[in-house]
CSV table of C-alpha atoms in Angstrom, one decimal:
chain,number,residue,atom,x,y,z
A,25,MET,CA,-28.0,-21.6,32.8
A,26,ASN,CA,-25.2,-19.5,34.1
A,27,PRO,CA,-24.5,-16.6,31.6
A,28,ALA,CA,-20.9,-16.7,32.7
A,29,VAL,CA,-20.3,-19.6,30.5
A,30,GLU,CA,-19.8,-18.1,27.1
A,31,ILE,CA,-19.4,-20.4,24.2
A,32,SER,CA,-18.5,-19.9,20.5
A,33,VAL,CA,-19.9,-22.8,18.4
A,34,VAL,CA,-17.9,-23.5,15.4
A,35,ILE,CA,-19.8,-25.5,12.7
A,36,PRO,CA,-17.8,-26.8,9.6
A,37,VAL,CA,-19.9,-27.2,6.5
A,38,LEU,CA,-18.8,-28.8,3.3
A,39,GLN,CA,-20.2,-26.9,0.2
A,40,GLY,CA,-23.5,-28.3,-1.0
A,41,ASP,CA,-24.3,-30.0,2.4
A,42,ASP,CA,-27.6,-28.5,3.7
A,43,SER,CA,-27.8,-30.6,6.9
A,44,TRP,CA,-26.9,-27.5,9.0
A,45,GLN,CA,-30.7,-26.4,8.4
A,46,GLU,CA,-32.0,-29.1,10.6
A,47,LEU,CA,-29.4,-28.0,13.3
A,48,LEU,CA,-30.7,-24.5,13.5
A,49,PRO,CA,-33.6,-25.1,16.0
A,50,ASP,CA,-31.4,-26.9,18.4
A,51,LEU,CA,-29.1,-23.7,18.7
A,52,SER,CA,-31.8,-21.8,20.5
A,53,ALA,CA,-31.1,-23.8,23.6
A,54,PHE,CA,-27.8,-22.2,24.1
A,55,PRO,CA,-27.2,-19.0,26.2
A,56,GLU,CA,-27.8,-15.7,24.6
A,57,SER,CA,-24.1,-15.0,24.8
A,58,THR,CA,-23.4,-17.8,22.4
A,59,GLU,CA,-22.2,-17.0,18.9
A,60,PHE,CA,-22.5,-19.5,16.0
A,61,LEU,CA,-19.9,-19.5,13.2
A,62,PHE,CA,-20.7,-21.7,10.2
A,63,VAL,CA,-17.5,-22.2,8.2
A,64,SER,CA,-17.6,-23.5,4.7
A,65,ASN,CA,-15.4,-24.0,1.6
A,66,GLY,CA,-18.3,-22.3,-0.3
A,67,PRO,CA,-20.1,-19.0,-0.3
A,68,GLN,CA,-23.2,-18.3,1.8
A,69,PRO,CA,-26.0,-20.5,0.3
A,70,ALA,CA,-29.0,-18.8,-1.2
A,71,GLY,CA,-31.3,-20.1,1.5
A,72,TRP,CA,-29.2,-18.9,4.3
A,73,GLU,CA,-31.2,-15.7,5.2
A,74,GLU,CA,-34.5,-17.5,4.7
A,75,SER,CA,-33.5,-20.3,7.0
A,76,LEU,CA,-32.7,-17.9,9.7
A,77,GLN,CA,-35.8,-15.8,9.3
A,78,GLY,CA,-37.7,-15.7,12.6
A,79,SER,CA,-35.0,-17.5,14.4
A,80,SER,CA,-34.0,-16.2,17.9
A,81,VAL,CA,-30.3,-17.0,17.0
A,82,ARG,CA,-30.3,-15.1,13.7
A,83,PRO,CA,-28.3,-12.1,15.0
A,84,ARG,CA,-25.7,-14.4,16.5
A,85,CYS,CA,-25.1,-16.6,13.4
A,86,SER,CA,-22.5,-15.9,10.8
A,87,TRP,CA,-21.4,-17.7,7.6
A,88,GLN,CA,-17.6,-17.7,7.0
A,89,GLN,CA,-15.8,-18.9,3.9
A,90,SER,CA,-12.5,-20.7,4.0
A,91,ALA,CA,-10.3,-23.2,2.0
A,92,ILE,CA,-11.6,-26.8,1.9
A,93,GLY,CA,-10.8,-29.1,4.8
A,94,ARG,CA,-12.6,-29.7,7.9
A,95,ALA,CA,-9.5,-28.9,10.0
A,96,VAL,CA,-8.9,-25.6,8.0
A,97,GLN,CA,-12.6,-24.6,8.6
A,98,MET,CA,-12.6,-25.2,12.4
A,99,ASN,CA,-9.2,-23.5,12.8
A,100,GLN,CA,-10.6,-20.4,10.9
A,101,GLY,CA,-13.7,-20.5,13.1
A,102,ALA,CA,-11.7,-20.7,16.3
A,103,ALA,CA,-9.6,-17.7,15.2
A,104,LEU,CA,-12.7,-15.7,14.5
A,105,ALA,CA,-14.4,-16.8,17.7
A,106,ARG,CA,-14.7,-14.2,20.5
A,107,GLN,CA,-15.9,-16.4,23.6
A,108,PRO,CA,-13.7,-18.2,26.0
A,109,PHE,CA,-15.0,-21.6,25.2
A,110,LEU,CA,-15.2,-23.3,21.8
A,111,LEU,CA,-17.7,-26.1,20.9
A,112,PHE,CA,-16.8,-27.8,17.6
A,113,LEU,CA,-20.1,-29.1,16.2
A,114,HIS,CA,-20.7,-31.2,13.1
A,115,ALA,CA,-23.5,-29.9,10.8
A,116,ASP,CA,-25.3,-33.1,10.9
A,117,SER,CA,-25.4,-33.2,14.7
A,118,ARG,CA,-28.5,-32.8,16.8
A,119,LEU,CA,-28.5,-31.5,20.3
A,120,PRO,CA,-31.6,-31.6,22.6
A,121,LEU,CA,-32.2,-28.9,25.2
A,122,GLU,CA,-31.1,-31.1,28.1
A,123,SER,CA,-27.8,-31.8,26.4
A,124,VAL,CA,-27.0,-28.2,26.0
A,125,ALA,CA,-27.9,-27.6,29.7
A,126,GLN,CA,-25.7,-30.5,30.7
A,127,LEU,CA,-22.8,-29.1,28.6
A,128,ILE,CA,-23.1,-25.7,30.7
A,129,LYS,CA,-23.0,-27.7,33.9
A,130,SER,CA,-20.1,-29.7,32.8
A,131,LEU,CA,-18.0,-26.6,31.7
A,132,GLN,CA,-18.7,-25.1,35.2
A,133,ALA,CA,-17.6,-28.2,37.0
A,134,ALA,CA,-14.3,-28.7,35.1
A,135,PRO,CA,-13.5,-25.5,32.9
A,136,GLY,CA,-10.1,-26.8,32.1
A,137,ALA,CA,-11.1,-30.2,30.5
A,138,VAL,CA,-11.9,-31.3,27.0
A,139,HIS,CA,-15.7,-32.1,27.1
A,140,TYR,CA,-17.7,-34.4,24.9
A,141,PHE,CA,-21.1,-36.0,24.6
A,142,ASN,CA,-22.2,-39.6,24.4
A,143,LEU,CA,-23.1,-40.5,20.8
A,144,GLN,CA,-26.3,-41.8,19.4
A,145,PHE,CA,-27.2,-42.5,15.8
A,146,GLN,CA,-30.4,-41.2,14.3
A,147,GLU,CA,-31.2,-44.7,13.0
A,148,GLN,CA,-30.7,-46.0,16.6
A,149,SER,CA,-33.3,-48.9,16.2
A,150,PHE,CA,-30.9,-50.6,13.7
A,151,PHE,CA,-29.1,-53.3,15.9
A,152,LEU,CA,-25.8,-52.8,14.2
A,153,MET,CA,-25.9,-49.1,15.1
A,154,GLN,CA,-26.5,-50.0,18.6
A,155,LEU,CA,-23.2,-51.9,18.4
A,156,ASN,CA,-21.4,-48.9,17.1
A,157,ARG,CA,-23.0,-46.8,19.8
A,158,TRP,CA,-21.6,-49.2,22.5
A,159,GLY,CA,-18.3,-49.2,20.7
A,160,VAL,CA,-18.1,-45.4,20.8
A,161,TRP,CA,-18.9,-45.5,24.6
A,162,PHE,CA,-16.1,-47.9,25.2
A,163,ARG,CA,-13.6,-46.0,23.0
A,164,SER,CA,-14.4,-42.7,24.7
A,165,HIS,CA,-14.8,-43.8,28.4
A,166,CYS,CA,-12.3,-46.7,28.6
A,167,LEU,CA,-9.7,-45.7,25.9
A,168,GLY,CA,-10.1,-42.0,26.2
A,169,MET,CA,-10.6,-41.3,22.5
A,170,PRO,CA,-13.8,-39.3,21.8
A,171,PHE,CA,-14.1,-38.1,18.3
A,172,GLY,CA,-15.4,-34.9,16.7
A,173,ASP,CA,-18.9,-36.1,16.0
A,174,GLN,CA,-19.2,-36.2,19.8
A,175,GLY,CA,-19.0,-32.5,20.1
A,176,LEU,CA,-15.7,-31.5,21.5
A,177,CYS,CA,-15.6,-28.4,23.7
A,178,LEU,CA,-12.7,-26.8,25.4
A,179,GLN,CA,-11.2,-23.4,26.4
A,180,ARG,CA,-10.2,-21.2,23.5
A,181,ASP,CA,-6.8,-20.5,25.1
A,182,SER,CA,-6.2,-24.4,25.6
A,183,PHE,CA,-7.1,-25.0,21.9
A,184,PHE,CA,-4.5,-22.6,20.6
A,185,ALA,CA,-1.9,-23.7,23.2
A,186,LEU,CA,-2.3,-27.3,21.7
A,187,GLY,CA,-1.8,-25.8,18.2
A,188,GLY,CA,-5.3,-26.3,16.9
A,189,PHE,CA,-6.3,-28.9,14.5
A,190,ASP,CA,-3.6,-30.5,12.4
A,191,GLU,CA,-4.4,-29.2,8.9
A,192,SER,CA,-1.8,-31.5,7.3
A,193,ALA,CA,-3.4,-34.7,8.7
A,194,PRO,CA,-5.1,-36.8,6.0
A,195,TYR,CA,-7.8,-37.7,8.4
A,196,GLY,CA,-8.7,-37.7,12.2
A,197,GLU,CA,-7.8,-34.1,13.1
A,198,ASP,CA,-10.2,-34.3,16.0
A,199,HIS,CA,-8.6,-37.6,17.1
A,200,LEU,CA,-5.2,-36.1,17.0
A,201,LEU,CA,-6.2,-33.0,19.1
A,202,VAL,CA,-7.6,-35.3,21.8
A,203,TRP,CA,-4.3,-37.1,21.9
A,204,LYS,CA,-2.3,-33.8,22.2
A,205,ALA,CA,-4.6,-32.7,25.0
A,206,ARG,CA,-4.0,-35.9,26.9
A,207,GLN,CA,-0.2,-35.7,26.3
A,208,GLN,CA,-0.3,-32.2,27.9
A,209,GLY,CA,-2.2,-33.5,30.9
A,210,ILE,CA,-5.6,-32.0,30.0
A,211,ARG,CA,-8.2,-34.5,31.1
A,212,LEU,CA,-11.3,-35.5,29.3
A,213,HIS,CA,-14.8,-35.0,30.8
A,214,CYS,CA,-18.0,-36.4,29.5
A,215,THR,CA,-21.0,-34.2,29.9
A,216,GLY,CA,-23.3,-37.3,30.6
A,217,ALA,CA,-25.7,-36.2,27.8
A,218,ASP,CA,-26.3,-37.4,24.4
A,219,ILE,CA,-25.6,-36.0,20.9
A,220,THR,CA,-27.2,-37.5,17.8
A,221,THR,CA,-25.5,-37.9,14.4
A,222,SER,CA,-26.5,-39.2,11.1
A,223,ALA,CA,-25.9,-42.9,10.1
A,224,ARG,CA,-26.1,-42.1,6.5
A,225,LYS,CA,-22.6,-43.1,5.5
A,226,TYR,CA,-23.3,-46.6,7.1
A,227,ARG,CA,-26.3,-46.9,4.9
A,228,GLU,CA,-24.7,-45.8,1.7
A,229,ARG,CA,-21.4,-47.5,1.9
A,230,GLY,CA,-22.2,-50.5,4.0
A,231,TRP,CA,-22.0,-51.1,7.9
A,232,LEU,CA,-19.2,-53.6,7.8
A,233,LYS,CA,-17.0,-51.8,5.4
A,234,VAL,CA,-17.4,-48.4,7.2
A,235,THR,CA,-17.0,-49.9,10.7
A,236,LEU,CA,-13.8,-51.8,9.7
A,237,THR,CA,-12.3,-48.9,7.9
A,238,HIS,CA,-12.9,-46.7,10.9
A,239,LEU,CA,-11.3,-49.2,13.2
A,240,TRP,CA,-8.2,-49.6,11.1
A,241,LEU,CA,-7.8,-46.0,10.6
A,242,THR,CA,-8.1,-45.2,14.3
A,243,ALA,CA,-5.6,-48.0,15.3
A,244,CYS,CA,-3.0,-46.7,12.7
A,245,GLN,CA,-3.4,-43.1,14.2
A,246,ALA,CA,-3.7,-44.1,17.8
A,247,MET,CA,-0.7,-46.4,18.2
A,248,PRO,CA,2.1,-43.8,17.7
A,249,GLN,CA,0.1,-41.2,19.8
A,250,PHE,CA,-0.2,-43.8,22.5
A,251,PHE,CA,3.6,-44.2,22.7
A,252,LEU,CA,4.0,-40.4,22.8
A,253,LEU,CA,1.6,-40.2,25.6
A,254,ILE,CA,3.6,-42.9,27.6
A,255,LYS,CA,6.8,-41.0,26.8
A,256,GLU,CA,5.5,-37.9,28.1
A,257,ARG,CA,4.1,-39.5,31.2
A,258,PHE,CA,7.6,-41.0,31.9
A,259,ARG,CA,9.2,-37.6,31.3
A,260,SER,CA,6.9,-35.9,33.7
A,261,TRP,CA,7.6,-38.7,36.3
A,262,PHE,CA,11.3,-38.3,36.1
A,263,HIS,CA,11.0,-34.6,36.2
A,264,ARG,CA,9.0,-34.8,39.4
A,265,ARG,CA,11.5,-37.2,40.8
A,266,ALA,CA,14.3,-34.9,40.0
A,267,GLN,CA,12.6,-31.9,41.6
A,268,SER,CA,11.6,-33.6,44.8
A,269,PRO,CA,13.9,-33.3,47.8
A,270,SER,CA,16.2,-36.4,48.5
A,271,SER,CA,15.1,-38.5,51.4
C-alpha cells in the first residue's frame, strides 16, 4: 500500500448501537497513516477502552460526540479530519483486507472521483437478499446512485466544496451528496471490491416492506436531482459552445 494515500475514516454511531465493536478488527487493514473518527450523539461508551485494548489502531481512534443525526455526525467528523481523503463508513459495515487494498489502488487511479464498494449482505444465502444485491449493483453502476452503506470515499476538499451532507434532509443525505457530485462533474468510481452490511432491518421489518419503501423514497429524491443534473449538463454544453471560436 502506498503510504501517500492518507485517509480519515468517519464512522457515525447511533447512541446505544454497539455494532462498531465488530468493525474494529477490519480497521487494522488500513495504512498506518489512517485515522478513525467515531462520531456519536452519545458519550464515549463504557466499553470503549476495553474494546480497543491490544488493538494496533487504538492510538488512531477517537470518539467524538455531536448532535443526533447521521448527516450532522458525518459533517462533524469531516471537520475534525486531518487527512486529504475521507471515507464515510457505517458502523455495521465489514471490510475485508483485500477491499481496503483495492480502495487504495482506486484512490491512486482516480483521486478526484467519488469511490464506492459493491454491496453484499451478511445474510447473503437468503435469495431475496441476493435480489437486493443485484439491485444495488444496477443502481450504482447503471444509474450512478451508490449509497452510504457502500462506503463513499472522496477528497476532503471536494467534500467541503460540495457543501458536505445536507443536515436538513429528512433522509438520503448520502444519496444527495452523490447527486451534487455528479452535477458538479465529479465522476463515480467503483473500487471493484466488496463491502458487507447487515440485513437486520429486512429481517425485523420485512423484506417486501423495506425494499418497497426504499424504492419509493429513492425515486422521490432522485427525480428532482436528475432534472437538476440535466439542467447543469445543458448549461455546461451551452457555455462551451459560447466559448468556442465561431467556424
